[in-house]
mmCIF file of C-alpha atoms in Angstrom:
data_model
loop_
_atom_site.group_PDB
_atom_site.id
_atom_site.type_symbol
_atom_site.label_atom_id
_atom_site.label_comp_id
_atom_site.label_asym_id
_atom_site.label_seq_id
_atom_site.Cartn_x
_atom_site.Cartn_y
_atom_site.Cartn_z
ATOM 1 C CA ASN A 172 91.242 87.801 104.386
ATOM 2 C CA MET A 173 94.197 88.165 101.669
ATOM 3 C CA HIS A 174 92.618 85.281 99.854
ATOM 4 C CA ASP A 175 89.690 87.008 99.373
ATOM 5 C CA ARG A 176 91.096 89.245 96.713
ATOM 6 C CA HIS A 177 92.065 85.967 94.373
ATOM 7 C CA ARG A 178 88.238 86.441 93.210
ATOM 8 C CA VAL A 179 89.993 88.911 90.485
ATOM 9 C CA ARG A 180 92.397 86.616 89.584
ATOM 10 C CA TRP A 181 89.918 84.236 88.059
ATOM 11 C CA ALA A 182 90.495 84.840 84.590
ATOM 12 C CA LYS A 183 94.053 83.454 84.381
ATOM 13 C CA ALA A 184 92.953 80.666 86.639
ATOM 14 C CA LEU A 185 89.847 79.618 85.022
ATOM 15 C CA ALA A 186 92.764 79.495 81.790
ATOM 16 C CA LEU A 187 95.178 77.357 83.691
ATOM 17 C CA LYS A 188 92.457 74.853 84.689
ATOM 18 C CA ASN A 189 91.380 74.338 81.245
ATOM 19 C CA ILE A 190 95.119 74.106 79.807
ATOM 20 C CA PHE A 191 95.677 71.249 83.074
ATOM 21 C CA GLN A 192 92.056 69.132 82.348
ATOM 22 C CA VAL A 193 92.984 68.908 78.877
ATOM 23 C CA SER A 194 96.588 67.611 79.775
ATOM 24 C CA SER A 195 95.564 65.341 81.870
ATOM 25 C CA ASP A 196 93.290 63.439 79.779
ATOM 26 C CA ILE A 197 96.124 62.816 77.699
ATOM 27 C CA ASN A 198 98.094 62.100 80.444
ATOM 28 C CA LYS A 199 97.976 62.180 84.435
ATOM 29 C CA SER A 200 101.473 63.420 85.045
ATOM 30 C CA LEU A 201 101.600 65.992 82.094
ATOM 31 C CA PRO A 202 99.714 69.042 83.569
ATOM 32 C CA TYR A 203 102.774 68.519 85.943
ATOM 33 C CA TYR A 204 105.281 69.173 83.587
ATOM 34 C CA LEU A 205 103.021 71.214 81.762
ATOM 35 C CA ASP A 206 103.362 73.803 84.826
ATOM 36 C CA ILE A 207 107.128 73.450 84.879
ATOM 37 C CA LEU A 208 107.701 74.401 81.291
ATOM 38 C CA LEU A 209 105.315 77.018 81.107
ATOM 39 C CA HIS A 210 106.608 79.212 84.285
ATOM 40 C CA SER A 211 110.218 78.469 82.370
ATOM 41 C CA PHE A 212 108.916 79.847 78.961
ATOM 42 C CA ILE A 213 107.901 82.843 80.876
ATOM 43 C CA LEU A 214 111.004 83.724 82.564
ATOM 44 C CA PHE A 215 113.225 83.144 79.886
ATOM 45 C CA PHE A 216 110.642 85.329 77.749
ATOM 46 C CA SER A 217 111.071 88.224 80.335
ATOM 47 C CA PHE A 218 114.770 87.668 80.360
ATOM 48 C CA LEU A 219 114.485 87.934 76.339
ATOM 49 C CA LEU A 220 112.141 91.171 76.747
ATOM 50 C CA ILE A 221 114.648 92.519 79.254
ATOM 51 C CA SER A 222 118.075 92.149 77.425
ATOM 52 C CA LYS A 223 115.965 93.235 74.058
ATOM 53 C CA THR A 224 114.478 96.682 75.814
ATOM 54 C CA PHE A 225 117.435 97.684 77.361
ATOM 55 C CA SER A 226 120.866 96.128 75.429
ATOM 56 C CA THR A 227 122.528 95.343 78.593
ATOM 57 C CA GLU A 228 126.049 94.012 78.906
ATOM 58 C CA LYS A 229 126.414 90.411 79.318
ATOM 59 C CA LYS A 230 127.850 91.146 82.995
ATOM 60 C CA TYR A 231 124.105 92.488 84.008
ATOM 61 C CA ILE A 232 122.778 89.668 82.151
ATOM 62 C CA LEU A 233 124.023 87.354 84.417
ATOM 63 C CA LEU A 234 122.588 89.300 87.411
ATOM 64 C CA PHE A 235 119.346 88.459 86.180
ATOM 65 C CA LEU A 236 120.048 84.561 86.499
ATOM 66 C CA LEU A 237 121.642 85.379 90.106
ATOM 67 C CA TYR A 238 118.505 87.013 90.973
ATOM 68 C CA ILE A 239 116.277 84.402 89.917
ATOM 69 C CA THR A 240 118.430 81.820 91.306
ATOM 70 C CA PHE A 241 118.662 83.529 94.690
ATOM 71 C CA VAL A 242 114.594 83.493 94.973
ATOM 72 C CA PHE A 243 113.948 80.565 94.079
ATOM 73 C CA GLN A 244 116.191 78.801 96.910
ATOM 74 C CA GLN A 245 113.823 80.277 99.542
ATOM 75 C CA TYR A 246 110.583 79.064 100.033
ATOM 76 C CA LEU A 247 108.161 80.737 97.415
ATOM 77 C CA GLY A 248 104.240 81.262 97.686
ATOM 78 C CA GLU A 249 102.132 82.142 94.935
ATOM 79 C CA TYR A 250 105.021 82.049 92.745
ATOM 80 C CA SER A 251 103.022 81.823 89.921
ATOM 81 C CA TYR A 252 101.323 85.155 90.113
ATOM 82 C CA SER A 253 104.928 86.936 90.495
ATOM 83 C CA ILE A 254 106.450 85.043 87.635
ATOM 84 C CA PHE A 255 103.588 86.237 84.916
ATOM 85 C CA GLU A 256 103.707 89.765 86.776
ATOM 86 C CA MET A 257 107.347 90.258 85.992
ATOM 87 C CA PHE A 258 106.627 89.212 82.181
ATOM 88 C CA PHE A 259 103.766 91.742 81.802
ATOM 89 C CA LEU A 260 105.869 94.497 83.153
ATOM 90 C CA SER A 261 109.196 93.391 81.126
ATOM 91 C CA LEU A 262 106.611 93.435 78.074
ATOM 92 C CA ALA A 263 105.242 96.673 79.011
ATOM 93 C CA LEU A 264 108.310 98.442 79.674
ATOM 94 C CA TYR A 265 109.348 97.447 76.128
ATOM 95 C CA SER A 266 106.680 98.631 74.583
ATOM 96 C CA SER A 267 107.053 101.666 76.478
ATOM 97 C CA LYS A 268 110.310 102.389 75.314
ATOM 98 C CA ASN A 269 109.198 101.782 71.994
ATOM 99 C CA LYS A 270 105.589 103.154 71.802
ATOM 100 C CA LYS A 271 104.113 100.444 70.864
ATOM 101 C CA HIS A 272 100.697 101.481 72.056
ATOM 102 C CA PHE A 273 98.447 98.336 71.799
ATOM 103 C CA LEU A 274 100.865 96.109 73.142
ATOM 104 C CA PHE A 275 101.632 98.037 75.781
ATOM 105 C CA LEU A 276 97.698 98.397 76.758
ATOM 106 C CA ALA A 277 97.583 94.018 76.572
ATOM 107 C CA ALA A 278 100.104 94.256 78.581
ATOM 108 C CA CYS A 279 98.276 96.228 81.495
ATOM 109 C CA VAL A 280 95.302 94.377 80.844
ATOM 110 C CA PHE A 281 96.547 90.795 81.363
ATOM 111 C CA ALA A 282 98.676 92.118 84.830
ATOM 112 C CA THR A 283 95.662 93.096 86.059
ATOM 113 C CA LEU A 284 93.923 90.296 85.231
ATOM 114 C CA ASN A 285 96.681 88.125 86.629
ATOM 115 C CA ARG A 286 96.858 90.211 90.175
ATOM 116 C CA GLU A 287 95.489 93.250 91.279
ATOM 117 C CA SER A 288 98.745 95.020 91.696
ATOM 118 C CA GLY A 289 99.152 95.038 87.855
ATOM 119 C CA PHE A 290 97.456 98.410 87.725
ATOM 120 C CA ILE A 291 101.003 99.643 89.051
ATOM 121 C CA ILE A 292 102.666 98.829 85.658
ATOM 122 C CA LEU A 293 100.690 101.865 84.209
ATOM 123 C CA LEU A 294 103.489 104.068 85.645
ATOM 124 C CA THR A 295 106.119 102.293 83.251
ATOM 125 C CA TRP A 296 104.344 104.263 79.943
ATOM 126 C CA LEU A 297 105.635 107.660 81.805
ATOM 127 C CA ILE A 298 109.116 106.281 82.344
ATOM 128 C CA PHE A 299 109.841 107.041 79.023
ATOM 129 C CA ASN A 300 106.979 108.989 77.383
ATOM 130 C CA GLU A 301 105.981 112.655 79.206
ATOM 131 C CA GLU A 302 102.466 112.060 77.738
ATOM 132 C CA TYR A 303 100.018 112.263 80.478
ATOM 133 C CA LYS A 304 96.665 111.893 78.117
ATOM 134 C CA LYS A 305 97.565 108.695 76.701
ATOM 135 C CA PHE A 306 98.685 107.609 80.128
ATOM 136 C CA LEU A 307 95.426 108.520 81.573
ATOM 137 C CA GLY A 308 93.608 106.688 78.501
ATOM 138 C CA PHE A 309 95.535 103.646 79.119
ATOM 139 C CA SER A 310 94.467 103.543 82.671
ATOM 140 C CA PHE A 311 91.045 104.593 81.900
ATOM 141 C CA LEU A 312 90.984 101.081 79.634
ATOM 142 C CA THR A 313 92.542 99.093 81.650
ATOM 143 C CA SER A 314 90.303 99.824 84.652
ATOM 144 C CA LEU A 315 87.050 99.564 82.483
ATOM 145 C CA ILE A 316 88.193 95.987 81.343
ATOM 146 C CA PHE A 317 88.843 94.900 84.789
ATOM 147 C CA ILE A 318 85.711 96.436 85.857
ATOM 148 C CA MET A 319 83.691 94.609 83.164
ATOM 149 C CA VAL A 320 85.490 91.494 83.464
ATOM 150 C CA ASN A 321 84.683 91.468 87.769
ATOM 151 C CA TYR A 322 81.276 93.147 87.650
ATOM 152 C CA GLN A 323 80.063 90.512 89.859
ATOM 153 C CA ILE A 324 81.849 91.556 92.560
ATOM 154 C CA LEU A 325 81.937 95.495 91.667
ATOM 155 C CA GLU A 326 80.680 95.817 96.002
ATOM 156 C CA CYS A 327 84.124 94.473 96.913
ATOM 157 C CA LEU A 328 86.527 96.578 94.321
ATOM 158 C CA ILE A 329 85.322 99.697 95.788
ATOM 159 C CA ASP A 330 86.167 98.307 99.599
ATOM 160 C CA PRO A 331 89.565 98.944 100.402
ATOM 161 C CA LYS A 332 89.599 95.897 102.700
ATOM 162 C CA PHE A 333 89.091 93.218 100.385
ATOM 163 C CA PHE A 334 92.696 94.315 98.617
ATOM 164 C CA ILE A 335 94.708 95.241 101.990
ATOM 165 C CA SER A 336 93.127 93.210 104.955
ATOM 166 C CA LEU A 337 93.761 95.167 108.223
ATOM 167 C CA GLU A 338 92.978 91.460 109.849
ATOM 168 C CA HIS A 339 95.939 89.137 111.233
ATOM 169 C CA GLN A 340 96.944 86.802 108.664
ATOM 170 C CA GLU A 341 97.401 83.527 110.754
ATOM 171 C CA GLY A 342 100.439 81.693 109.299
ATOM 172 C CA GLN A 343 101.811 84.899 107.835
ATOM 173 C CA VAL A 344 104.453 87.461 109.067
ATOM 174 C CA ASN A 345 102.805 90.516 109.985
ATOM 175 C CA PHE A 346 103.802 93.775 111.611
ATOM 176 C CA GLY A 347 102.719 92.413 115.000
ATOM 177 C CA ASP A 348 104.632 89.335 114.912
ATOM 178 C CA ILE A 349 108.035 91.588 114.562
ATOM 179 C CA ALA A 350 108.547 92.562 118.237
ATOM 180 C CA SER A 351 108.540 88.213 119.174
ATOM 181 C CA ILE A 352 110.733 87.626 116.392
ATOM 182 C CA ASN A 353 114.415 86.717 117.574
ATOM 183 C CA ILE A 354 117.022 89.606 116.007
ATOM 184 C CA PHE A 355 118.881 87.088 113.849
ATOM 185 C CA SER A 356 115.300 86.006 112.093
ATOM 186 C CA LEU A 357 114.089 89.908 112.035
ATOM 187 C CA SER A 358 117.502 90.986 110.372
ATOM 188 C CA LYS A 359 117.536 87.498 107.649
ATOM 189 C CA LEU A 360 113.757 88.825 107.158
ATOM 190 C CA LEU A 361 114.832 92.696 106.199
ATOM 191 C CA ILE A 362 117.872 91.609 104.707
ATOM 192 C CA VAL A 363 116.774 89.033 102.220
ATOM 193 C CA ASN A 364 113.180 90.835 101.366
ATOM 194 C CA PHE A 365 113.774 94.320 101.571
ATOM 195 C CA LEU A 366 117.820 95.475 101.616
ATOM 196 C CA LEU A 367 119.204 93.086 98.634
ATOM 197 C CA PRO A 368 116.579 93.557 95.909
ATOM 198 C CA PHE A 369 115.694 97.535 96.543
ATOM 199 C CA GLY A 370 118.990 98.213 97.658
ATOM 200 C CA LEU A 371 120.369 96.640 94.087
ATOM 201 C CA GLY A 372 118.035 98.994 92.337
ATOM 202 C CA MET A 373 118.509 101.674 94.509
ATOM 203 C CA TYR A 374 122.031 101.849 93.702
ATOM 204 C CA PHE A 375 122.321 101.842 90.285
ATOM 205 C CA TYR A 376 119.370 104.711 90.559
ATOM 206 C CA LEU A 377 121.517 107.010 92.888
ATOM 207 C CA ASN A 378 124.807 106.355 91.055
ATOM 208 C CA SER A 379 123.350 107.891 88.000
ATOM 209 C CA LYS A 380 123.075 111.305 87.076
ATOM 210 C CA ILE A 381 119.849 110.600 85.249
ATOM 211 C CA LYS A 382 117.339 110.395 88.296
ATOM 212 C CA ASN A 383 113.742 109.469 86.657
ATOM 213 C CA LYS A 384 110.861 110.225 89.035
ATOM 214 C CA PHE A 385 108.535 107.764 87.771
ATOM 215 C CA LEU A 386 111.030 104.925 88.015
ATOM 216 C CA LEU A 387 111.679 105.972 91.809
ATOM 217 C CA LEU A 388 108.068 106.184 91.903
ATOM 218 C CA MET A 389 107.901 102.857 91.277
ATOM 219 C CA PHE A 390 110.197 101.786 93.542
ATOM 220 C CA ILE A 391 107.967 103.305 96.648
ATOM 221 C CA ILE A 392 105.002 102.172 95.278
ATOM 222 C CA TYR A 393 106.070 98.308 95.344
ATOM 223 C CA LEU A 394 108.095 98.880 98.642
ATOM 224 C CA LEU A 395 104.308 100.275 100.427
ATOM 225 C CA VAL A 396 103.057 97.278 98.484
ATOM 226 C CA PHE A 397 105.511 95.015 99.870
ATOM 227 C CA LEU A 398 105.288 96.515 103.162
ATOM 228 C CA PHE A 399 101.246 96.845 104.043
ATOM 229 C CA ALA A 400 99.611 94.523 101.208
ATOM 230 C CA THR A 401 101.698 91.328 101.246
ATOM 231 C CA PRO A 402 103.326 88.992 104.489
ATOM 232 C CA LEU A 403 106.538 90.914 105.115
ATOM 233 C CA HIS A 404 108.372 86.870 104.054
ATOM 234 C CA HIS A 405 106.684 86.439 100.872
ATOM 235 C CA ILE A 406 110.150 86.327 97.933
ATOM 236 C CA SER A 407 108.359 85.436 94.975
ATOM 237 C CA VAL A 408 107.078 88.969 95.109
ATOM 238 C CA ARG A 409 110.527 90.587 94.744
ATOM 239 C CA LEU A 410 110.854 89.150 91.172
ATOM 240 C CA ILE A 411 108.603 92.155 90.227
ATOM 241 C CA LEU A 412 111.961 94.567 90.678
ATOM 242 C CA ILE A 413 113.996 92.755 88.146
ATOM 243 C CA PRO A 414 113.014 95.154 85.566
ATOM 244 C CA LEU A 415 112.922 97.834 87.336
ATOM 245 C CA ILE A 416 116.416 96.947 88.664
ATOM 246 C CA PHE A 417 117.638 96.705 84.863
ATOM 247 C CA CYS A 418 115.356 99.645 83.998
ATOM 248 C CA SER A 419 117.962 101.618 86.558
ATOM 249 C CA ILE A 420 121.047 100.330 85.202
ATOM 250 C CA TYR A 421 119.932 101.510 81.875
ATOM 251 C CA PHE A 422 119.760 104.919 83.176
ATOM 252 C CA TYR A 423 122.951 104.384 84.857
ATOM 253 C CA LYS A 424 124.907 103.220 81.856
ATOM 254 C CA LEU A 425 123.033 105.348 79.200
ATOM 255 C CA GLU A 426 124.480 108.648 81.480
ATOM 256 C CA GLN A 427 128.273 106.773 81.541
ATOM 257 C CA ASN A 428 127.939 106.090 77.888
ATOM 258 C CA SER A 429 126.822 109.639 76.988
ATOM 259 C CA TYR A 430 129.605 110.948 79.387
ATOM 260 C CA SER A 431 132.799 108.558 77.417
ATOM 261 C CA LYS A 432 131.210 110.137 73.881
ATOM 262 C CA GLY A 433 131.252 113.307 75.693
#
């Protein structure tokens, strides 16, 4: 069951539980507003990190707000994991570009404890740095900490079915359901959940002469994750693509700026 893998996400869940319990002792309604403020701040800090990392023009900053608005107009499931993962990816990109080693490692460690797909974030080091030994070092330390934190369920971590369920998930849109979906619903699912988010990033990537292979690799990996490891209609997980889209824009504008200066 897809909820089995939530067992490796206990660290963040426990931290939030303690925070909400303390706030509940102050006022019964406080956890509700605290949850809103917490995720709003995480979104805002993600925005600041992306702006600081890529120094984007105002018209592209508007794109960030439109993307967030578009996602939050849909039905959201497990949005907390996606908001935090977007923040950690934004932090990792900032750290990678500015060679802040400890900050990068911290972003990767917390990303994996938030959601197991956080391991993909390690690849951001190679987007700006061709330092494979450091990448392997970050990967080893992140994996070691992840295993140490989850040592009690070590036997689950080596079972592929623990992370990618091969069973039909009730209440979710699975591959087996596609044949029974009418053409309009299927078209909406593909456009909203795949064509728009991935198409936006690939538009800037394909129109740039600077083709970063690791950026493309991350897009491909997330596409495979969304196809096989998450329900097809979960729009909230597409939040993770925002930093990668802005990374595509960065290389697109970098090539344009170099051409205009030349």
